[in-house]
């Protein structure tokens, strides 16, 4: 493997598989961002499966719309006043994006109707301790058809066309105002929902074409007072940041170069880790202007995971001369809003094949990653303190847990942190890791803290 | 259509490396009066139960299955037909046994240990516009025939094609390969090329 520092202080424990699984490759599973205990899985069988996080069983299905693989799925963040409708955007290899709605009443704690009345139809999965889930009753009598006539079905409301080839990734902005899609056609489209609520009218506000090759992933950063920022990763090995100006013109404000392979996945730093960073720097105050910009995490086909930070402006003098405006024609100068970003850290290299997916926990600040090599790796950023008086505080990323062959011999395409909702939950803020693989399986993993004297191999491979 | 290479060099099939002899000897010692004895010394396309069999069945007991070696991987892709000539990739010298490399499993004691296969292709001409299609076909053939623990890498042999880096990157991109498989027109081309893999 590698000589990466591994401090196995946690054990990654398989607790359940979502049932029934897809029979072919599943691409990604996205938890609902509005505290509803659902997770949506995009699969190569042209559907999206929505599973319950309470009992790891199928809740509903989005189907019969796309002609090819659904590669990507995004939940719309909840918009005030429209809380009885869930909305999902799907991006497909058929080059279209779909918008779906489902009317459903949710209780205070996010219980869906199915969970409340499911007595006859749904056998609750029993969770004993950290045990395995038992087979779901629905598996035997395959009454999925009854769901299809339900008035609470997912309604395929509108198709958004424009891309020339496969859509690789779709993402709602945190405010719900914008929707971004990216494709093998090298472009990123930004859509804005206009008109009255429920009218489903979308307008293309930007088509961004500065990447030299396929755009693999897009992700939005929360508005920090200057608008929402979009990050994109590409087959051209670069990452770009995009921002809209006061006139609504969108442009690239930074190019992040360093990866030596396709950039597969991007994640913005969550608030929890930003706060920890500021505390360690002694700059903990509420003044937004003094806060460092959120960092960006990226994973690549070059097997590495990198952390990017915005360089303070003006750039330090040891930067190459092209960052200074002297001696180059004014038209070549970066615009006033151009930002300089640097790779400020590289996570320990554990993966031996392309790293397809990373996730940065908004609760613990930990990072997890997965790869074609079938591993799950969990990292933590630890503060080492100052090594010299008045020097910079040193921080280091440490591997705190790994597991091999998490989907048997299959590749794993996606990983995400996810709030725990099932009956085995032990703490209010407990998190699970959810992985999605080429075998069609979606697996849930819990983290067990390992005591000092049982620190052995932190692996417990589920038999499949 | 204008051919990229109107005059390719063809290798005599009898000179191509084959598994037939080795397998026969093994089979013989196992079951003395096998019907396959009758085929001894015949052409390289004699019936062989191992020849081109799909290894996608992972349910079988691994302990009885011999490890897959370079020759077996070669045998899976050698009969693929060139998209513009009625010859196999092996007889055109695009696929060569010595350019099939098999990395040992990362940890042989684990059932799910991964194996790494690298196949280097030699296009017939350095500007061959069909290198991507040929490479894709080799990758698809191996992805479909080998067990899921195999990670397949298909590359253009360095110095044999003027766009080898671009082609290599495309062939290594899982998402692009997956999307290509959903393209009916392209799949039709690949299926035609692979027809000769399924013939006895």
XYZ file of C-alpha atoms in Angstrom:
664
model
C 0.000 0.000 0.000
C 1.629 3.239 1.098
C 3.564 4.690 3.968
C 0.702 7.031 4.788
C 0.324 7.724 8.482
C -2.529 5.527 9.622
C -3.933 5.938 13.083
C -6.813 3.497 13.116
C -8.853 5.121 15.793
C -12.144 4.177 14.222
C -13.583 0.963 12.855
C -15.835 1.134 9.811
C -18.698 -1.261 10.411
C -21.140 -2.446 7.762
C -24.653 -2.112 9.176
C -27.071 -2.525 6.253
C -27.632 -2.714 2.522
C -30.537 -0.748 1.059
C -33.134 -3.165 -0.338
C -33.914 -4.072 -3.015
C -30.730 -2.982 -4.786
C -30.376 -2.081 -8.451
C -29.263 -5.018 -10.583
C -26.734 -2.968 -12.494
C -24.236 -0.206 -11.760
C -25.371 2.468 -9.331
C -23.634 5.813 -9.713
C -24.383 8.005 -6.719
C -26.594 8.274 -3.624
C -27.538 11.709 -2.336
C -29.173 12.217 1.093
C -32.066 14.663 1.298
C -30.670 17.996 2.546
C -33.883 19.016 4.329
C -33.713 16.497 7.190
C -36.171 14.156 5.498
C -34.884 10.595 6.068
C -34.540 9.720 2.392
C -31.634 9.088 0.060
C -31.819 9.110 -3.761
C -29.687 6.715 -5.838
C -28.933 7.349 -9.524
C -28.529 4.105 -11.451
C -27.571 2.842 -14.881
C -31.019 1.216 -15.230
C -32.348 4.711 -16.092
C -34.091 5.178 -12.756
C -33.576 6.880 -9.445
C -34.379 4.810 -6.364
C -35.379 6.705 -3.265
C -34.656 4.699 -0.121
C -35.765 5.288 3.439
C -32.963 5.986 5.893
C -35.215 4.755 8.695
C -35.352 1.146 7.543
C -33.049 0.913 4.507
C -35.871 -0.076 2.139
C -37.211 1.328 -1.111
C -39.505 4.318 -0.631
C -40.268 5.309 -4.210
C -38.849 5.303 -7.698
C -38.331 7.890 -10.433
C -38.651 6.060 -13.711
C -39.802 5.996 -17.320
C -38.336 9.326 -18.304
C -34.671 8.976 -19.196
C -33.475 6.914 -22.128
C -30.036 6.189 -20.707
C -28.220 5.960 -17.352
C -29.165 8.458 -14.711
C -25.690 9.600 -13.738
C -26.464 12.264 -11.179
C -29.256 13.331 -8.866
C -29.825 16.440 -6.714
C -32.503 17.360 -4.153
C -33.749 20.901 -4.186
C -33.019 22.589 -0.853
C -36.283 23.325 0.943
C -37.819 26.614 -0.002
C -40.026 28.293 2.573
C -43.726 28.028 1.913
C -43.432 25.005 -0.286
C -42.617 22.367 2.253
C -45.055 19.727 1.145
C -43.322 19.252 -2.176
C -40.045 17.460 -2.648
C -38.139 18.237 -5.835
C -35.361 16.307 -7.505
C -33.216 17.090 -10.534
C -31.787 14.190 -12.545
C -28.925 14.329 -15.047
C -28.674 11.556 -17.604
C -26.371 10.163 -20.267
C -29.283 10.923 -22.639
C -28.103 14.590 -22.429
C -31.244 15.812 -20.665
C -31.985 16.974 -17.166
C -35.313 16.195 -15.541
C -37.174 17.986 -12.755
C -39.419 15.813 -10.602
C -41.898 16.614 -7.829
C -43.637 14.563 -5.223
C -46.316 15.894 -2.915
C -46.035 14.480 0.519
C -46.786 15.533 4.045
C -43.989 15.135 6.473
C -44.300 15.172 10.221
C -42.198 17.273 12.474
C -39.429 14.722 12.500
C -39.541 14.062 8.843
C -41.635 10.895 9.000
C -43.026 10.034 5.646
C -46.530 8.735 5.244
C -45.224 5.333 4.364
C -43.423 5.023 7.635
C -46.555 5.856 9.585
C -49.049 3.617 7.848
C -46.821 0.965 6.454
C -47.949 -1.748 8.889
C -49.462 -4.101 6.360
C -47.264 -3.369 3.467
C -43.910 -2.697 4.965
C -42.184 -4.915 7.448
C -39.903 -2.726 9.467
C -36.348 -3.862 9.276
C -35.118 -4.955 12.637
C -31.830 -3.621 13.728
C -30.295 -5.488 16.617
C -27.340 -3.663 18.017
C -24.950 -3.145 15.143
C -26.487 -6.158 13.444
C -27.584 -6.906 9.952
C -30.870 -5.841 8.510
C -33.338 -8.613 7.846
C -34.813 -9.107 4.412
C -37.654 -6.823 3.627
C -41.127 -8.272 3.234
C -41.599 -6.462 -0.059
C -38.819 -8.527 -1.522
C -41.089 -11.593 -1.444
C -44.352 -10.321 -2.819
C -42.936 -7.711 -5.180
C -45.923 -5.390 -4.936
C -44.021 -2.475 -6.380
C -46.742 -2.004 -8.947
C -49.205 -0.824 -6.348
C -46.918 2.107 -5.686
C -46.997 3.230 -9.264
C -50.631 4.166 -9.221
C -50.264 6.082 -5.996
C -51.221 9.756 -6.188
C -48.023 10.499 -4.342
C -45.877 9.260 -7.150
C -42.980 11.230 -8.456
C -44.229 13.441 -11.232
C -41.833 14.065 -14.103
C -42.603 17.696 -14.548
C -40.166 19.161 -17.031
C -37.213 18.206 -19.179
C -34.354 20.672 -19.571
C -32.525 20.279 -22.847
C -29.451 21.986 -24.184
C -26.418 19.800 -23.673
C -24.982 18.021 -26.704
C -23.836 14.907 -24.876
C -24.006 13.038 -21.558
C -24.746 15.046 -18.435
C -22.266 14.065 -15.751
C -23.402 16.047 -12.756
C -26.258 18.292 -11.587
C -26.337 20.517 -8.496
C -28.775 22.928 -6.837
C -27.281 26.014 -5.254
C -27.765 26.129 -1.445
C -30.403 28.852 -1.806
C -32.308 26.760 -4.321
C -32.166 29.655 -6.780
C -29.797 28.102 -9.303
C -29.367 24.708 -10.859
C -26.117 23.756 -12.593
C -25.488 20.925 -15.034
C -22.273 19.840 -16.725
C -21.516 17.523 -19.593
C -19.011 15.787 -21.835
C -19.723 18.638 -24.271
C -17.261 20.703 -22.103
C -19.957 23.128 -20.992
C -21.667 24.051 -17.751
C -25.206 25.399 -17.883
C -26.655 27.490 -15.076
C -30.432 27.510 -14.862
C -32.658 29.714 -12.790
C -36.217 28.951 -11.840
C -38.401 31.885 -12.867
C -42.102 32.589 -12.732
C -44.520 31.570 -10.037
C -43.986 28.695 -7.721
C -44.953 25.387 -9.242
C -44.870 26.735 -12.787
C -41.593 25.021 -13.502
C -40.245 27.665 -15.784
C -36.510 27.686 -16.137
C -34.243 30.168 -17.815
C -30.674 29.557 -18.897
C -28.673 32.297 -17.196
C -25.235 31.144 -18.370
C -23.467 28.656 -20.599
C -19.870 28.384 -19.456
C -17.456 26.875 -21.947
C -13.948 27.514 -20.702
C -13.036 23.952 -19.790
C -11.026 22.166 -22.480
C -12.736 18.804 -21.978
C -15.589 16.940 -20.251
C -16.841 18.629 -17.105
C -17.177 15.827 -14.550
C -18.607 17.502 -11.468
C -20.156 20.743 -10.223
C -20.779 21.902 -6.651
C -22.013 25.152 -5.138
C -20.615 27.208 -2.289
C -22.942 28.998 0.095
C -23.351 32.719 -0.430
C -20.724 34.495 1.696
C -22.112 37.933 0.922
C -20.783 38.056 -2.632
C -23.109 35.538 -4.189
C -23.048 31.798 -4.612
C -19.907 30.361 -6.224
C -19.835 27.290 -8.433
C -16.829 24.944 -8.579
C -16.322 22.543 -11.481
C -13.879 19.677 -12.015
C -12.873 18.441 -15.435
C -11.256 15.802 -17.615
C -8.801 18.615 -18.509
C -7.319 18.058 -14.991
C -8.303 21.530 -13.769
C -10.836 22.982 -11.377
C -12.577 26.255 -12.132
C -14.557 28.628 -9.922
C -17.429 30.633 -11.390
C -19.306 33.657 -10.088
C -22.054 35.899 -11.362
C -21.506 39.671 -11.287
C -23.999 42.424 -10.480
C -25.309 42.362 -14.045
C -25.879 38.623 -13.926
C -22.898 37.882 -16.140
C -21.174 34.661 -15.100
C -17.462 34.141 -15.577
C -14.553 32.027 -14.432
C -12.838 33.697 -11.458
C -10.141 31.111 -10.756
C -8.370 28.142 -12.321
C -6.931 25.595 -9.902
C -4.153 23.598 -11.530
C -2.143 20.777 -10.021
C -3.960 17.497 -10.489
C -2.359 15.141 -12.990
C -5.555 13.408 -13.974
C -9.296 13.914 -14.354
C -10.887 15.701 -11.388
C -13.702 13.377 -10.339
C -15.170 14.973 -7.252
C -15.296 18.291 -5.384
C -16.514 19.311 -1.922
C -16.600 22.695 -0.198
C -15.396 22.930 3.369
C -18.235 22.729 5.896
C -18.708 25.433 8.506
C -17.652 23.130 11.364
C -14.164 22.643 10.015
C -13.854 26.290 9.008
C -14.626 27.269 12.621
C -12.068 24.810 13.970
C -9.525 26.268 11.573
C -10.244 29.816 12.682
C -9.969 28.866 16.345
C -6.586 27.311 15.780
C -5.488 30.426 13.917
C -6.783 32.626 16.708
C -8.969 34.542 14.289
C -12.267 33.416 15.719
C -14.594 36.326 15.350
C -17.899 37.010 13.741
C -16.584 39.498 11.238
C -17.279 37.838 7.898
C -14.598 39.902 6.186
C -11.847 38.450 8.337
C -12.947 34.889 7.845
C -10.796 32.835 5.508
C -12.649 31.665 2.400
C -14.039 28.162 2.537
C -11.496 25.669 1.326
C -12.198 23.273 -1.527
C -11.459 19.545 -1.534
C -10.836 17.655 -4.774
C -10.191 14.044 -5.760
C -8.676 12.821 -8.983
C -7.732 9.981 -11.298
C -4.144 10.733 -10.191
C -5.079 8.928 -6.901
C -4.693 12.101 -4.834
C -7.015 14.215 -2.716
C -6.088 17.886 -2.400
C -7.163 20.842 -0.299
C -7.245 24.232 -2.015
C -7.196 27.603 -0.254
C -7.699 31.090 -1.543
C -4.431 32.949 -1.492
C -4.480 36.286 0.339
C -4.576 39.215 -2.068
C -2.247 40.634 -3.267
C -0.358 37.420 -3.970
C 2.979 36.990 -2.173
C 6.059 38.118 -4.116
C 7.396 34.593 -4.611
C 4.617 33.905 -7.093
C 5.606 33.547 -10.746
C 5.723 36.820 -12.621
C 2.509 36.191 -14.549
C 0.584 36.958 -11.399
C 1.872 40.501 -11.397
C 0.471 42.974 -13.831
C 3.817 44.420 -14.855
C 4.971 43.875 -18.385
C 1.900 42.218 -19.848
C -0.754 43.873 -21.975
C -3.708 45.072 -19.985
C -6.072 42.795 -21.869
C -4.138 39.795 -20.538
C -4.473 40.894 -16.932
C -6.845 38.972 -14.780
C -10.003 40.911 -14.115
C -10.424 42.624 -10.782
C -12.420 39.704 -9.465
C -9.831 37.087 -10.423
C -8.832 35.001 -7.425
C -5.657 33.041 -6.783
C -6.042 29.617 -5.212
C -3.244 27.346 -4.079
C -3.077 23.702 -3.101
C -2.556 24.045 0.651
C -2.541 20.375 1.605
C -2.597 16.888 0.144
C -4.336 14.157 2.076
C -2.307 10.988 2.811
C -2.321 8.816 -0.304
C -3.983 5.505 0.434
C -5.897 4.828 -2.777
C -4.086 3.026 -5.575
C -6.616 3.755 -8.328
C -8.724 6.799 -9.354
C -10.505 8.436 -6.424
C -14.068 8.774 -7.649
C -15.702 10.388 -4.669
C -15.063 12.348 -1.476
C -17.309 13.758 1.224
C -16.579 16.357 3.923
C -18.793 15.951 6.982
C -20.755 19.030 8.066
C -21.015 17.506 11.558
C -17.564 16.132 12.381
C -15.400 17.870 9.775
C -13.975 14.477 8.835
C -13.406 13.491 5.209
C -14.166 10.112 3.648
C -13.130 8.914 0.211
C -13.610 5.967 -2.100
C -12.051 4.685 -5.265
C -11.911 2.175 -8.049
C -9.714 0.207 -5.622
C -12.757 -0.638 -3.490
C -11.484 1.028 -0.319
C -13.219 3.400 2.068
C -10.824 5.764 3.840
C -11.667 8.234 6.629
C -9.386 11.193 7.365
C -9.247 13.802 10.119
C -7.474 17.132 10.141
C -5.506 17.403 13.363
C -3.873 20.433 14.877
C -0.255 19.899 15.854
C 0.205 23.340 17.393
C 3.040 25.748 16.763
C 6.475 24.275 16.223
C 8.199 27.599 16.759
C 7.315 30.711 18.747
C 5.112 32.904 16.628
C 5.257 30.392 13.788
C 2.294 29.083 11.900
C 0.050 26.532 13.502
C 0.730 23.204 11.885
C -2.136 21.010 10.936
C -2.027 17.602 9.343
C -4.475 15.231 7.733
C -4.361 11.785 9.299
C -6.006 8.560 8.171
C -8.157 7.364 11.068
C -9.822 4.359 9.460
C -9.866 2.257 6.315
C -11.698 -0.757 5.014
C -10.817 -2.842 1.965
C -13.166 -4.441 -0.570
C -16.167 -2.583 0.776
C -18.256 -3.776 -2.188
C -16.415 -7.068 -2.667
C -14.471 -7.004 -5.940
C -16.534 -4.148 -7.374
C -15.603 -0.536 -7.947
C -17.207 2.060 -5.689
C -18.504 5.140 -7.471
C -19.732 7.339 -4.668
C -19.409 8.017 -0.957
C -21.279 10.419 1.299
C -21.742 11.284 4.942
C -25.352 11.024 5.991
C -27.294 11.685 9.179
C -28.408 8.484 10.888
C -32.181 7.929 11.247
C -32.630 4.170 11.815
C -33.468 2.597 15.173
C -29.828 1.720 15.799
C -28.952 5.405 16.170
C -26.937 6.073 19.314
C -26.466 9.849 19.329
C -28.609 12.694 18.016
C -25.894 13.795 15.595
C -24.625 10.335 14.666
C -23.534 9.973 11.059
C -23.299 7.067 8.666
C -21.201 6.638 5.556
C -23.174 5.553 2.484
C -21.356 3.967 -0.473
C -22.679 3.204 -3.968
C -21.058 0.634 -6.252
C -20.822 -1.054 -9.621
C -22.660 -4.038 -8.108
C -25.764 -1.827 -7.787
C -25.508 -2.021 -3.999
C -25.944 0.925 -1.675
C -24.341 0.196 1.691
C -24.539 1.906 5.058
C -21.559 1.971 7.419
C -21.270 3.178 10.989
C -18.122 4.338 12.705
C -16.992 2.763 15.971
C -14.364 4.507 18.028
C -11.588 2.008 18.772
C -9.964 2.022 22.206
C -6.225 2.144 22.480
C -5.642 -1.538 23.244
C -7.834 -2.936 20.484
C -6.229 -0.940 17.732
C -5.760 -3.635 15.186
C -6.877 -3.856 11.623
C -9.978 -1.740 11.307
C -11.644 -3.944 8.780
C -14.805 -5.947 8.871
C -15.667 -6.985 5.371
C -19.298 -7.878 4.880
C -19.903 -11.163 3.170
C -21.927 -10.778 0.043
C -14.567 4.536 -47.115
C -10.873 5.171 -47.433
C -8.823 2.740 -45.445
C -6.290 4.038 -42.950
C -3.969 1.243 -43.853
C -4.811 -0.390 -47.159
C -1.977 -2.884 -46.975
C -1.596 -4.317 -43.487
C 0.878 -7.040 -42.656
C -0.896 -10.275 -41.842
C 0.566 -12.912 -39.563
C -0.057 -16.552 -40.412
C -2.588 -17.861 -37.863
C -0.507 -20.966 -37.228
C 2.289 -18.754 -35.930
C 0.099 -17.090 -33.320
C 0.543 -18.152 -29.727
C -2.211 -20.481 -28.674
C -3.341 -22.115 -25.516
C -4.582 -25.170 -27.302
C -1.562 -27.389 -26.802
C -1.119 -26.622 -23.125
C -4.773 -27.053 -22.350
C -4.965 -30.305 -24.233
C -2.092 -31.814 -22.407
C -3.652 -30.779 -19.101
C -7.054 -32.107 -20.074
C -5.552 -35.352 -21.253
C -3.814 -36.102 -18.057
C -7.049 -35.351 -16.244
C -9.347 -37.546 -18.314
C -7.510 -40.120 -20.359
C -10.141 -41.050 -22.915
C -11.438 -37.566 -23.729
C -12.871 -36.936 -27.144
C -10.473 -34.073 -27.457
C -7.655 -36.539 -28.094
C -9.087 -36.837 -31.573
C -8.311 -33.240 -32.233
C -4.657 -33.464 -31.357
C -2.505 -31.788 -33.916
C -5.381 -30.115 -35.682
C -5.691 -26.429 -36.441
C -5.574 -23.837 -33.695
C -9.339 -23.474 -33.768
C -10.028 -26.944 -32.449
C -12.875 -27.122 -29.999
C -11.688 -26.271 -26.553
C -14.045 -25.853 -23.641
C -11.755 -23.230 -22.112
C -11.230 -21.304 -25.276
C -13.086 -17.998 -25.122
C -15.281 -19.127 -22.305
C -16.702 -16.250 -20.317
C -15.410 -16.002 -16.788
C -18.257 -13.811 -15.657
C -19.638 -16.602 -13.499
C -18.320 -15.659 -10.093
C -20.489 -18.123 -8.212
C -18.260 -21.043 -9.029
C -15.942 -22.266 -6.335
C -12.756 -20.263 -6.744
C -10.575 -22.980 -5.303
C -11.128 -25.173 -8.356
C -10.521 -22.430 -10.882
C -7.022 -21.998 -12.148
C -5.725 -18.460 -11.978
C -6.210 -16.550 -15.203
C -2.909 -15.918 -16.962
C -1.672 -13.704 -19.799
C -2.330 -16.328 -22.467
C -5.945 -16.631 -21.425
C -6.419 -12.879 -21.561
C -4.735 -12.817 -24.952
C -7.068 -15.561 -26.162
C -10.084 -13.448 -25.187
C -9.065 -10.518 -27.378
C -6.952 -12.063 -30.147
C -9.943 -13.053 -32.336
C -11.536 -9.568 -32.306
C -11.968 -8.457 -35.922
C -10.370 -5.238 -37.088
C -13.052 -2.650 -37.930
C -11.714 -2.080 -41.447
C -10.083 -5.375 -42.435
C -11.500 -8.902 -42.294
C -8.630 -10.009 -40.065
C -8.244 -10.576 -36.365
C -6.365 -8.086 -34.171
C -3.842 -10.839 -33.470
C -3.113 -11.552 -37.117
C -2.666 -7.813 -37.773
C -0.185 -7.648 -34.909
C -2.348 -5.120 -33.022
C -2.653 -7.500 -30.083
C 0.506 -9.352 -29.056
C 0.930 -11.886 -26.295
C 4.061 -10.161 -24.984
C 2.065 -6.934 -24.585
C -0.472 -8.474 -22.217
C 0.656 -7.806 -18.661
C -0.984 -9.206 -15.567
C -0.297 -7.696 -12.140
C -0.535 -10.106 -9.271
C -3.481 -9.654 -6.921
C -2.813 -7.108 -4.198
C -3.345 -9.728 -1.519
C -3.901 -13.290 -2.759
C -5.249 -14.448 0.605
C -8.295 -12.239 0.217
C -11.138 -13.454 -1.915
C -11.723 -10.004 -3.340
C -8.102 -9.154 -4.072
C -7.845 -7.089 -7.231
C -5.884 -8.046 -10.314
C -4.541 -5.526 -12.753
C -4.482 -6.243 -16.488
C -2.573 -3.997 -18.868
C -2.942 -4.566 -22.595
C -0.764 -2.510 -24.930
C -1.995 -2.214 -28.487
C 0.134 -1.603 -31.591
C -1.928 0.200 -34.238
C -1.103 -0.795 -37.806
C -0.295 2.819 -38.676
C 0.607 5.741 -36.418
C -2.348 7.840 -37.538
C -4.944 5.067 -37.264
C -8.213 6.883 -36.671
C -9.821 3.714 -35.368
C -7.396 3.229 -32.487
C -10.033 4.415 -30.024
C -12.660 2.002 -31.317
C -10.208 -0.901 -31.266
C -9.068 0.006 -27.764
C -12.640 0.369 -26.568
C -13.530 -3.022 -28.013
C -10.594 -4.685 -26.228
C -11.552 -3.021 -22.957
C -15.225 -3.947 -23.297
C -14.368 -7.537 -24.200
C -12.185 -7.903 -21.112
C -14.591 -6.023 -18.806
C -17.339 -8.408 -19.854
C -15.340 -11.634 -19.843
C -13.112 -11.265 -16.797
C -14.314 -11.480 -13.180
C -15.198 -8.140 -11.519
C -11.983 -8.192 -9.470
C -9.987 -7.436 -12.622
C -9.127 -3.803 -13.285
C -8.504 -3.547 -17.016
C -6.205 -0.939 -18.518
C -5.873 -0.678 -22.300
C -3.190 1.548 -23.747
C -1.659 2.325 -27.086
C 1.948 1.153 -27.024
C 4.158 4.182 -26.647
C 5.603 5.446 -29.888
C 3.118 3.629 -32.112
C 0.465 6.312 -32.446
C 0.639 10.070 -32.650
C -2.333 10.606 -30.330
C -1.675 7.799 -27.893
C -2.040 9.962 -24.781
C -5.494 11.179 -25.706
C -6.602 7.682 -26.637
C -5.182 6.237 -23.410
C -6.978 8.784 -21.280
C -10.291 8.067 -22.965
C -9.899 4.330 -22.570
C -9.091 4.752 -18.871
C -12.185 6.861 -18.220
C -14.808 4.609 -16.733
C -17.599 7.085 -17.257
C -16.803 7.539 -20.957
C -16.626 3.783 -21.464
C -19.960 3.337 -19.680
C -21.577 6.021 -21.824
C -20.166 4.480 -24.997
C -21.834 1.191 -24.077
C -25.191 2.969 -24.100
C -24.614 4.281 -27.601
C -26.464 1.803 -29.827
C -24.592 2.705 -32.985
C -21.179 2.311 -31.419
C -22.234 -0.900 -29.693
C -23.306 -2.262 -33.089
C -19.776 -1.702 -34.383
C -18.256 -3.339 -31.297
C -20.605 -6.315 -31.504
C -19.582 -6.912 -35.093
C -15.933 -6.791 -34.119
C -16.530 -9.256 -31.266
C -18.584 -11.730 -33.309
C -15.447 -13.693 -34.079
C -14.814 -14.067 -30.325
C -17.980 -16.054 -29.887
C -17.481 -18.418 -32.813
C -15.922 -21.767 -31.973
